[in-house]
Amino acid sequence: MTVFNPSAIDLPICDIIPQVRRDLADSPTVILSSPPGAGKSTVIPLALLNEPWLKGRKIVMLEPRRLAASSIAHRMAALLGETAGGTVGYRVRFENQTSSRTRIEVVTEGILTRMLHQDNALEDVGMVIFDEFHERRLHTDLSLILCRESQQVLRPDLRLLIMSATVDTGQLRDLLGAPVVESGGRLYPV
């Protein structure tokens, strides 16, 4: 079992990890708003890796851009003292850095859409994270709709975490009926 200690990292997102854990234990969908650079993309998936509601299933994180997907996977793997393809891997068009040990898989939009098409229940997935949700495109919206449908019909245990720095959380909360967790950031002199 891979163990990650978020208290060893000094990022603003670490302050709200207990709240995210509580909300995901109680609600199948949670919205997380935090400023850029707070650490949500790299710290949150690692902090949730051993939650009991995952039941040993993997976390899939949607990242809209290929370069960001591989960079985030490499950074998370480094935080665990590993290389990409171990506990943390990624799949983008024409590149697959995953293995049978991969528990967090960072993917781009087309990959997630294909995964949902092949297995609409996402049997081996315990949570889907929609990172940078404000960069929505057709594939993002389709994936969210299919995941919500799977939650309601096939997989009530499937968790969804929607993360963004700039999305209108009030409107999204009303639409999805999900709790919102907000993290602070840091200001640096320019």
Tab-separated table of N, CA and C in Angstrom, residues 32-176:
chain	number	residue	atom	x	y	z
A	32	LEU	N	-14.267	21.217	-5.899
A	32	LEU	CA	-13.127	21.819	-5.198
A	32	LEU	C	-12.651	23.028	-5.981
A	33	SER	N	-12.637	24.168	-5.313
A	33	SER	CA	-12.156	25.398	-5.931
A	33	SER	C	-10.904	25.839	-5.187
A	34	SER	N	-9.845	26.067	-5.940
A	34	SER	CA	-8.627	26.560	-5.323
A	34	SER	C	-7.805	27.302	-6.354
A	35	PRO	N	-7.084	28.339	-5.927
A	35	PRO	CA	-6.317	29.154	-6.867
A	35	PRO	C	-5.192	28.348	-7.537
A	36	PRO	N	-4.716	28.833	-8.672
A	36	PRO	CA	-3.581	28.166	-9.323
A	36	PRO	C	-2.386	28.100	-8.374
A	37	GLY	N	-1.685	26.990	-8.418
A	37	GLY	CA	-0.487	26.831	-7.609
A	37	GLY	C	-0.735	26.369	-6.186
A	38	ALA	N	-1.989	26.113	-5.825
A	38	ALA	CA	-2.292	25.672	-4.461
A	38	ALA	C	-1.928	24.205	-4.237
A	39	GLY	N	-1.783	23.436	-5.319
A	39	GLY	CA	-1.382	22.037	-5.204
A	39	GLY	C	-2.478	21.026	-5.442
A	40	LYS	N	-3.635	21.469	-5.917
A	40	LYS	CA	-4.762	20.544	-6.047
A	40	LYS	C	-4.494	19.397	-7.013
A	41	SER	N	-3.847	19.649	-8.127
A	41	SER	CA	-3.654	18.613	-9.146
A	41	SER	C	-2.696	17.510	-8.699
A	42	THR	N	-1.698	17.858	-7.908
A	42	THR	CA	-0.696	16.866	-7.523
A	42	THR	C	-0.914	16.288	-6.134
A	43	VAL	N	-1.464	17.054	-5.216
A	43	VAL	CA	-1.584	16.591	-3.836
A	43	VAL	C	-2.897	15.856	-3.582
A	44	ILE	N	-4.003	16.368	-4.080
A	44	ILE	CA	-5.311	15.779	-3.779
A	44	ILE	C	-5.414	14.314	-4.206
A	45	PRO	N	-5.060	13.941	-5.443
A	45	PRO	CA	-5.174	12.513	-5.796
A	45	PRO	C	-4.336	11.611	-4.891
A	46	LEU	N	-3.127	12.046	-4.542
A	46	LEU	CA	-2.271	11.251	-3.668
A	46	LEU	C	-2.862	11.135	-2.269
A	47	ALA	N	-3.446	12.224	-1.774
A	47	ALA	CA	-4.029	12.226	-0.435
A	47	ALA	C	-5.258	11.327	-0.336
A	48	LEU	N	-5.921	11.079	-1.452
A	48	LEU	CA	-7.150	10.268	-1.452
A	48	LEU	C	-6.904	8.814	-1.827
A	49	LEU	N	-5.686	8.467	-2.136
A	49	LEU	CA	-5.356	7.152	-2.685
A	49	LEU	C	-5.785	5.982	-1.811
A	50	ASN	N	-5.776	6.118	-0.504
A	50	ASN	CA	-6.099	5.000	0.378
A	50	ASN	C	-7.412	5.167	1.127
A	51	GLU	N	-8.304	5.980	0.577
A	51	GLU	CA	-9.603	6.156	1.215
A	51	GLU	C	-10.402	4.846	1.157
A	52	PRO	N	-11.120	4.502	2.234
A	52	PRO	CA	-11.840	3.222	2.266
A	52	PRO	C	-12.907	3.087	1.179
A	53	TRP	N	-13.539	4.180	0.778
A	53	TRP	CA	-14.591	4.090	-0.239
A	53	TRP	C	-14.041	3.764	-1.622
A	54	LEU	N	-12.724	3.885	-1.830
A	54	LEU	CA	-12.130	3.471	-3.109
A	54	LEU	C	-12.163	1.957	-3.271
A	55	LYS	N	-12.145	1.248	-2.151
A	55	LYS	CA	-12.188	-0.221	-2.153
A	55	LYS	C	-11.118	-0.819	-3.061
A	56	GLY	N	-9.922	-0.237	-3.037
A	56	GLY	CA	-8.818	-0.763	-3.831
A	56	GLY	C	-8.858	-0.409	-5.306
A	57	ARG	N	-9.884	0.312	-5.724
A	57	ARG	CA	-9.985	0.712	-7.132
A	57	ARG	C	-9.092	1.912	-7.398
A	58	LYS	N	-8.884	2.193	-8.685
A	58	LYS	CA	-7.986	3.279	-9.047
A	58	LYS	C	-8.706	4.623	-9.160
A	59	ILE	N	-7.905	5.660	-9.174
A	59	ILE	CA	-8.365	7.027	-9.411
A	59	ILE	C	-7.973	7.381	-10.840
A	60	VAL	N	-8.928	7.884	-11.602
A	60	VAL	CA	-8.649	8.387	-12.949
A	60	VAL	C	-8.823	9.897	-12.896
A	61	MET	N	-7.813	10.623	-13.349
A	61	MET	CA	-7.887	12.083	-13.343
A	61	MET	C	-7.837	12.598	-14.778
A	62	LEU	N	-8.871	13.310	-15.151
A	62	LEU	CA	-8.941	13.919	-16.474
A	62	LEU	C	-8.152	15.217	-16.468
A	63	GLU	N	-7.209	15.308	-17.361
A	63	GLU	CA	-6.399	16.510	-17.530
A	63	GLU	C	-6.569	16.945	-18.980
A	64	PRO	N	-7.027	18.167	-19.254
A	64	PRO	CA	-7.366	18.558	-20.630
A	64	PRO	C	-6.202	18.582	-21.625
A	65	ARG	N	-4.985	18.793	-21.151
A	65	ARG	CA	-3.856	18.926	-22.086
A	65	ARG	C	-2.848	17.798	-21.896
A	66	ARG	N	-2.275	17.327	-23.007
A	66	ARG	CA	-1.338	16.201	-22.976
A	66	ARG	C	-0.100	16.495	-22.142
A	67	LEU	N	0.507	17.652	-22.354
A	67	LEU	CA	1.720	17.995	-21.622
A	67	LEU	C	1.445	18.073	-20.125
A	68	ALA	N	0.323	18.658	-19.759
A	68	ALA	CA	-0.039	18.750	-18.340
A	68	ALA	C	-0.268	17.362	-17.754
A	69	ALA	N	-0.897	16.471	-18.509
A	69	ALA	CA	-1.161	15.116	-18.018
A	69	ALA	C	0.137	14.399	-17.672
A	70	SER	N	1.098	14.451	-18.574
A	70	SER	CA	2.365	13.753	-18.295
A	70	SER	C	3.146	14.461	-17.193
A	71	SER	N	3.156	15.784	-17.183
A	71	SER	CA	3.897	16.531	-16.153
A	71	SER	C	3.338	16.269	-14.760
A	72	ILE	N	2.030	16.282	-14.640
A	72	ILE	CA	1.392	16.054	-13.339
A	72	ILE	C	1.652	14.626	-12.872
A	73	ALA	N	1.561	13.662	-13.777
A	73	ALA	CA	1.835	12.270	-13.398
A	73	ALA	C	3.286	12.108	-12.945
A	74	HIS	N	4.218	12.710	-13.669
A	74	HIS	CA	5.627	12.632	-13.271
A	74	HIS	C	5.845	13.279	-11.908
A	75	ARG	N	5.200	14.405	-11.642
A	75	ARG	CA	5.358	15.104	-10.354
A	75	ARG	C	4.773	14.276	-9.206
A	76	MET	N	3.586	13.702	-9.412
A	76	MET	CA	3.000	12.869	-8.359
A	76	MET	C	3.878	11.659	-8.081
A	77	ALA	N	4.370	11.018	-9.143
A	77	ALA	CA	5.253	9.858	-8.970
A	77	ALA	C	6.502	10.265	-8.191
A	78	ALA	N	7.078	11.421	-8.511
A	78	ALA	CA	8.272	11.896	-7.811
A	78	ALA	C	7.983	12.140	-6.327
A	79	LEU	N	6.790	12.652	-6.012
A	79	LEU	CA	6.423	12.868	-4.613
A	79	LEU	C	6.368	11.552	-3.841
A	80	LEU	N	6.122	10.453	-4.547
A	80	LEU	CA	6.113	9.127	-3.926
A	80	LEU	C	7.488	8.458	-3.979
A	81	GLY	N	8.448	9.136	-4.616
A	81	GLY	CA	9.770	8.548	-4.770
A	81	GLY	C	9.814	7.480	-5.850
A	82	GLU	N	8.923	7.594	-6.820
A	82	GLU	CA	8.826	6.622	-7.907
A	82	GLU	C	8.983	7.323	-9.250
A	83	THR	N	8.883	6.537	-10.313
A	83	THR	CA	8.815	7.097	-11.662
A	83	THR	C	7.419	6.828	-12.219
A	84	ALA	N	7.015	7.599	-13.198
A	84	ALA	CA	5.697	7.425	-13.824
A	84	ALA	C	5.587	6.023	-14.395
A	85	GLY	N	4.437	5.418	-14.197
A	85	GLY	CA	4.198	4.054	-14.651
A	85	GLY	C	4.087	3.087	-13.491
A	86	GLY	N	4.424	3.562	-12.285
A	86	GLY	CA	4.272	2.759	-11.080
A	86	GLY	C	2.907	3.029	-10.463
A	87	THR	N	2.902	3.539	-9.245
A	87	THR	CA	1.642	3.872	-8.576
A	87	THR	C	0.879	4.925	-9.368
A	88	VAL	N	1.601	5.853	-9.950
A	88	VAL	CA	0.996	6.921	-10.756
A	88	VAL	C	1.458	6.764	-12.197
A	89	GLY	N	0.506	6.798	-13.116
A	89	GLY	CA	0.833	6.715	-14.535
A	89	GLY	C	-0.038	7.657	-15.332
A	90	TYR	N	0.164	7.642	-16.625
A	90	TYR	CA	-0.651	8.504	-17.487
A	90	TYR	C	-0.838	7.851	-18.841
A	91	ARG	N	-1.946	8.238	-19.480
A	91	ARG	CA	-2.227	7.816	-20.852
A	91	ARG	C	-2.700	9.036	-21.634
A	92	VAL	N	-1.998	9.277	-22.722
A	92	VAL	CA	-2.389	10.321	-23.665
A	92	VAL	C	-2.310	9.688	-25.047
A	93	ARG	N	-2.747	10.394	-26.031
A	93	ARG	CA	-2.718	9.856	-27.393
A	93	ARG	C	-1.290	9.443	-27.764
A	94	PHE	N	-1.139	8.204	-28.196
A	94	PHE	CA	0.131	7.619	-28.637
A	94	PHE	C	1.155	7.411	-27.517
A	95	GLU	N	0.775	7.548	-26.263
A	95	GLU	CA	1.722	7.336	-25.177
A	95	GLU	C	1.002	6.752	-23.964
A	96	ASN	N	1.550	5.657	-23.443
A	96	ASN	CA	0.951	4.986	-22.299
A	96	ASN	C	2.050	4.664	-21.294
A	97	GLN	N	2.011	5.309	-20.149
A	97	GLN	CA	2.962	5.058	-19.065
A	97	GLN	C	2.182	4.544	-17.860
A	98	THR	N	1.597	3.349	-17.994
A	98	THR	CA	0.872	2.717	-16.897
A	98	THR	C	1.360	1.282	-16.767
A	99	SER	N	0.995	0.661	-15.669
A	99	SER	CA	1.331	-0.741	-15.448
A	99	SER	C	0.218	-1.370	-14.612
A	100	SER	N	0.369	-2.623	-14.294
A	100	SER	CA	-0.629	-3.303	-13.462
A	100	SER	C	-0.624	-2.733	-12.036
A	101	ARG	N	0.438	-2.028	-11.656
A	101	ARG	CA	0.530	-1.410	-10.328
A	101	ARG	C	-0.089	-0.014	-10.273
A	102	THR	N	-0.468	0.549	-11.394
A	102	THR	CA	-0.946	1.939	-11.440
A	102	THR	C	-2.275	2.072	-10.704
A	103	ARG	N	-2.305	2.993	-9.731
A	103	ARG	CA	-3.515	3.259	-8.948
A	103	ARG	C	-4.097	4.636	-9.236
A	104	ILE	N	-3.248	5.546	-9.760
A	104	ILE	CA	-3.718	6.865	-10.197
A	104	ILE	C	-3.319	6.989	-11.651
A	105	GLU	N	-4.306	7.193	-12.502
A	105	GLU	CA	-4.050	7.291	-13.935
A	105	GLU	C	-4.522	8.654	-14.434
A	106	VAL	N	-3.594	9.447	-14.925
A	106	VAL	CA	-3.918	10.765	-15.467
A	106	VAL	C	-4.130	10.587	-16.962
A	107	VAL	N	-5.302	11.012	-17.443
A	107	VAL	CA	-5.660	10.799	-18.847
A	107	VAL	C	-6.177	12.085	-19.468
A	108	THR	N	-6.145	12.133	-20.788
A	108	THR	CA	-6.729	13.255	-21.512
A	108	THR	C	-8.174	12.917	-21.887
A	109	GLU	N	-8.861	13.900	-22.418
A	109	GLU	CA	-10.302	13.787	-22.668
A	109	GLU	C	-10.692	12.607	-23.555
A	110	GLY	N	-9.997	12.449	-24.664
A	110	GLY	CA	-10.337	11.364	-25.584
A	110	GLY	C	-10.157	10.000	-24.953
A	111	ILE	N	-9.148	9.849	-24.106
A	111	ILE	CA	-8.893	8.579	-23.433
A	111	ILE	C	-10.033	8.264	-22.464
A	112	LEU	N	-10.459	9.259	-21.683
A	112	LEU	CA	-11.554	9.022	-20.738
A	112	LEU	C	-12.840	8.689	-21.489
A	113	THR	N	-13.119	9.390	-22.552
A	113	THR	CA	-14.324	9.096	-23.333
A	113	THR	C	-14.280	7.660	-23.844
A	114	ARG	N	-13.120	7.229	-24.316
A	114	ARG	CA	-12.961	5.853	-24.805
A	114	ARG	C	-13.140	4.852	-23.673
A	115	MET	N	-12.588	5.155	-22.487
A	115	MET	CA	-12.748	4.266	-21.333
A	115	MET	C	-14.226	4.091	-20.985
A	116	LEU	N	-14.976	5.190	-20.998
A	116	LEU	CA	-16.397	5.142	-20.681
A	116	LEU	C	-17.185	4.393	-21.753
A	117	HIS	N	-16.757	4.515	-22.985
A	117	HIS	CA	-17.419	3.804	-24.084
A	117	HIS	C	-17.208	2.291	-23.948
A	118	GLN	N	-15.997	1.890	-23.549
A	118	GLN	CA	-15.685	0.469	-23.421
A	118	GLN	C	-16.269	-0.154	-22.157
A	119	ASP	N	-16.396	0.621	-21.085
A	119	ASP	CA	-16.914	0.112	-19.813
A	119	ASP	C	-17.642	1.252	-19.114
A	120	ASN	N	-18.924	1.395	-19.402
A	120	ASN	CA	-19.644	2.552	-18.867
A	120	ASN	C	-19.832	2.499	-17.358
A	121	ALA	N	-19.555	1.371	-16.731
A	121	ALA	CA	-19.619	1.291	-15.275
A	121	ALA	C	-18.271	1.608	-14.632
A	122	LEU	N	-17.224	1.678	-15.431
A	122	LEU	CA	-15.871	1.923	-14.916
A	122	LEU	C	-15.594	1.025	-13.704
A	123	GLU	N	-15.735	-0.264	-13.910
A	123	GLU	CA	-15.654	-1.246	-12.825
A	123	GLU	C	-14.392	-1.162	-11.985
A	124	ASP	N	-13.244	-0.866	-12.588
A	124	ASP	CA	-12.000	-0.840	-11.818
A	124	ASP	C	-11.628	0.565	-11.331
A	125	VAL	N	-12.561	1.514	-11.429
A	125	VAL	CA	-12.310	2.909	-11.044
A	125	VAL	C	-13.185	3.254	-9.843
A	126	GLY	N	-12.574	3.848	-8.827
A	126	GLY	CA	-13.325	4.276	-7.651
A	126	GLY	C	-13.663	5.749	-7.667
A	127	MET	N	-12.869	6.536	-8.409
A	127	MET	CA	-13.117	7.972	-8.480
A	127	MET	C	-12.589	8.532	-9.786
A	128	VAL	N	-13.337	9.476	-10.341
A	128	VAL	CA	-12.894	10.231	-11.506
A	128	VAL	C	-12.750	11.683	-11.061
A	129	ILE	N	-11.578	12.240	-11.308
A	129	ILE	CA	-11.313	13.648	-10.991
A	129	ILE	C	-11.306	14.427	-12.296
A	130	PHE	N	-12.089	15.478	-12.349
A	130	PHE	CA	-12.112	16.379	-13.494
A	130	PHE	C	-11.283	17.601	-13.111
A	131	ASP	N	-10.016	17.602	-13.520
A	131	ASP	CA	-9.122	18.711	-13.183
A	131	ASP	C	-9.265	19.823	-14.222
A	132	GLU	N	-8.998	21.030	-13.810
A	132	GLU	CA	-9.094	22.202	-14.696
A	132	GLU	C	-10.454	22.235	-15.401
A	133	PHE	N	-11.517	22.043	-14.620
A	133	PHE	CA	-12.856	21.919	-15.193
A	133	PHE	C	-13.284	23.160	-15.967
A	134	HIS	N	-12.687	24.300	-15.663
A	134	HIS	CA	-13.038	25.526	-16.388
A	134	HIS	C	-12.611	25.466	-17.852
A	135	GLU	N	-11.724	24.524	-18.217
A	135	GLU	CA	-11.292	24.376	-19.611
A	135	GLU	C	-12.191	23.407	-20.374
A	136	ARG	N	-13.445	23.375	-20.032
A	136	ARG	CA	-14.393	22.413	-20.578
A	136	ARG	C	-14.469	22.438	-22.098
A	137	ARG	N	-14.612	21.228	-22.600
A	137	ARG	CA	-14.860	21.015	-24.029
A	137	ARG	C	-15.938	19.957	-24.145
A	138	LEU	N	-16.296	19.615	-25.349
A	138	LEU	CA	-17.349	18.626	-25.572
A	138	LEU	C	-17.033	17.300	-24.880
A	139	HIS	N	-15.792	16.818	-25.004
A	139	HIS	CA	-15.417	15.543	-24.377
A	139	HIS	C	-15.527	15.608	-22.855
A	140	THR	N	-15.183	16.750	-22.274
A	140	THR	CA	-15.282	16.907	-20.821
A	140	THR	C	-16.728	16.811	-20.378
A	141	ASP	N	-17.604	17.557	-21.053
A	141	ASP	CA	-19.019	17.532	-20.698
A	141	ASP	C	-19.616	16.145	-20.912
A	142	LEU	N	-19.270	15.504	-22.020
A	142	LEU	CA	-19.772	14.158	-22.294
A	142	LEU	C	-19.297	13.185	-21.218
A	143	SER	N	-18.032	13.262	-20.845
A	143	SER	CA	-17.494	12.379	-19.810
A	143	SER	C	-18.200	12.602	-18.474
A	144	LEU	N	-18.435	13.860	-18.116
A	144	LEU	CA	-19.129	14.143	-16.864
A	144	LEU	C	-20.551	13.591	-16.900
A	145	ILE	N	-21.236	13.782	-17.997
A	145	ILE	CA	-22.604	13.257	-18.133
A	145	ILE	C	-22.612	11.733	-18.015
A	146	LEU	N	-21.687	11.074	-18.689
A	146	LEU	CA	-21.625	9.608	-18.636
A	146	LEU	C	-21.255	9.111	-17.243
A	147	CYS	N	-20.357	9.817	-16.571
A	147	CYS	CA	-19.996	9.438	-15.200
A	147	CYS	C	-21.176	9.625	-14.251
A	148	ARG	N	-21.893	10.723	-14.389
A	148	ARG	CA	-23.077	10.966	-13.546
A	148	ARG	C	-24.150	9.905	-13.807
A	149	GLU	N	-24.329	9.556	-15.065
A	149	GLU	CA	-25.299	8.505	-15.402
A	149	GLU	C	-24.873	7.175	-14.786
A	150	SER	N	-23.598	6.859	-14.866
A	150	SER	CA	-23.089	5.632	-14.266
A	150	SER	C	-23.317	5.649	-12.749
A	151	GLN	N	-23.074	6.796	-12.122
A	151	GLN	CA	-23.312	6.948	-10.688
A	151	GLN	C	-24.766	6.660	-10.335
A	152	GLN	N	-25.668	7.186	-11.127
A	152	GLN	CA	-27.089	7.091	-10.816
A	152	GLN	C	-27.690	5.733	-11.154
A	153	VAL	N	-27.139	5.050	-12.165
A	153	VAL	CA	-27.741	3.805	-12.626
A	153	VAL	C	-26.935	2.561	-12.225
A	154	LEU	N	-25.623	2.621	-12.415
A	154	LEU	CA	-24.795	1.428	-12.249
A	154	LEU	C	-23.881	1.444	-11.037
A	155	ARG	N	-23.343	2.615	-10.713
A	155	ARG	CA	-22.277	2.703	-9.718
A	155	ARG	C	-22.521	3.821	-8.705
A	156	PRO	N	-23.424	3.644	-7.780
A	156	PRO	CA	-23.635	4.693	-6.778
A	156	PRO	C	-22.401	4.937	-5.910
A	157	ASP	N	-21.454	3.994	-5.923
A	157	ASP	CA	-20.226	4.149	-5.136
A	157	ASP	C	-19.135	4.924	-5.878
A	158	LEU	N	-19.335	5.222	-7.152
A	158	LEU	CA	-18.350	5.974	-7.934
A	158	LEU	C	-18.316	7.413	-7.437
A	159	ARG	N	-17.120	7.906	-7.120
A	159	ARG	CA	-16.967	9.277	-6.654
A	159	ARG	C	-16.485	10.154	-7.809
A	160	LEU	N	-16.971	11.395	-7.820
A	160	LEU	CA	-16.543	12.396	-8.793
A	160	LEU	C	-16.041	13.616	-8.028
A	161	LEU	N	-14.886	14.102	-8.432
A	161	LEU	CA	-14.321	15.313	-7.842
A	161	LEU	C	-14.054	16.285	-8.976
A	162	ILE	N	-14.678	17.443	-8.905
A	162	ILE	CA	-14.534	18.455	-9.949
A	162	ILE	C	-13.678	19.577	-9.377
A	163	MET	N	-12.512	19.809	-10.011
A	163	MET	CA	-11.559	20.792	-9.491
A	163	MET	C	-11.332	21.901	-10.510
A	164	SER	N	-11.260	23.127	-10.001
A	164	SER	CA	-11.002	24.264	-10.875
A	164	SER	C	-10.555	25.461	-10.048
A	165	ALA	N	-9.869	26.353	-10.715
A	165	ALA	CA	-9.470	27.608	-10.072
A	165	ALA	C	-10.486	28.709	-10.349
A	166	THR	N	-11.208	28.605	-11.450
A	166	THR	CA	-12.019	29.748	-11.879
A	166	THR	C	-13.472	29.420	-12.215
A	167	VAL	N	-13.923	28.209	-12.003
A	167	VAL	CA	-15.294	27.858	-12.373
A	167	VAL	C	-16.284	28.507	-11.390
A	168	ASP	N	-17.495	28.779	-11.870
A	168	ASP	CA	-18.561	29.330	-11.034
A	168	ASP	C	-19.088	28.201	-10.143
A	169	THR	N	-18.577	28.125	-8.911
A	169	THR	CA	-18.931	27.016	-8.028
A	169	THR	C	-20.399	27.037	-7.609
A	170	GLY	N	-20.987	28.211	-7.472
A	170	GLY	CA	-22.397	28.301	-7.091
A	170	GLY	C	-23.297	27.671	-8.128
A	171	GLN	N	-23.070	28.009	-9.370
A	171	GLN	CA	-23.877	27.462	-10.455
A	171	GLN	C	-23.674	25.948	-10.575
A	172	LEU	N	-22.435	25.513	-10.468
A	172	LEU	CA	-22.131	24.089	-10.562
A	172	LEU	C	-22.726	23.328	-9.370
A	173	ARG	N	-22.645	23.909	-8.179
A	173	ARG	CA	-23.244	23.302	-6.981
A	173	ARG	C	-24.741	23.101	-7.168
A	174	ASP	N	-25.413	24.126	-7.693
A	174	ASP	CA	-26.846	24.022	-7.909
A	174	ASP	C	-27.179	22.967	-8.956
A	175	LEU	N	-26.383	22.888	-9.999
A	175	LEU	CA	-26.623	21.930	-11.073
A	175	LEU	C	-26.402	20.485	-10.617
A	176	LEU	N	-25.326	20.248	-9.850
A	176	LEU	CA	-24.960	18.890	-9.466
A	176	LEU	C	-25.429	18.492	-8.067
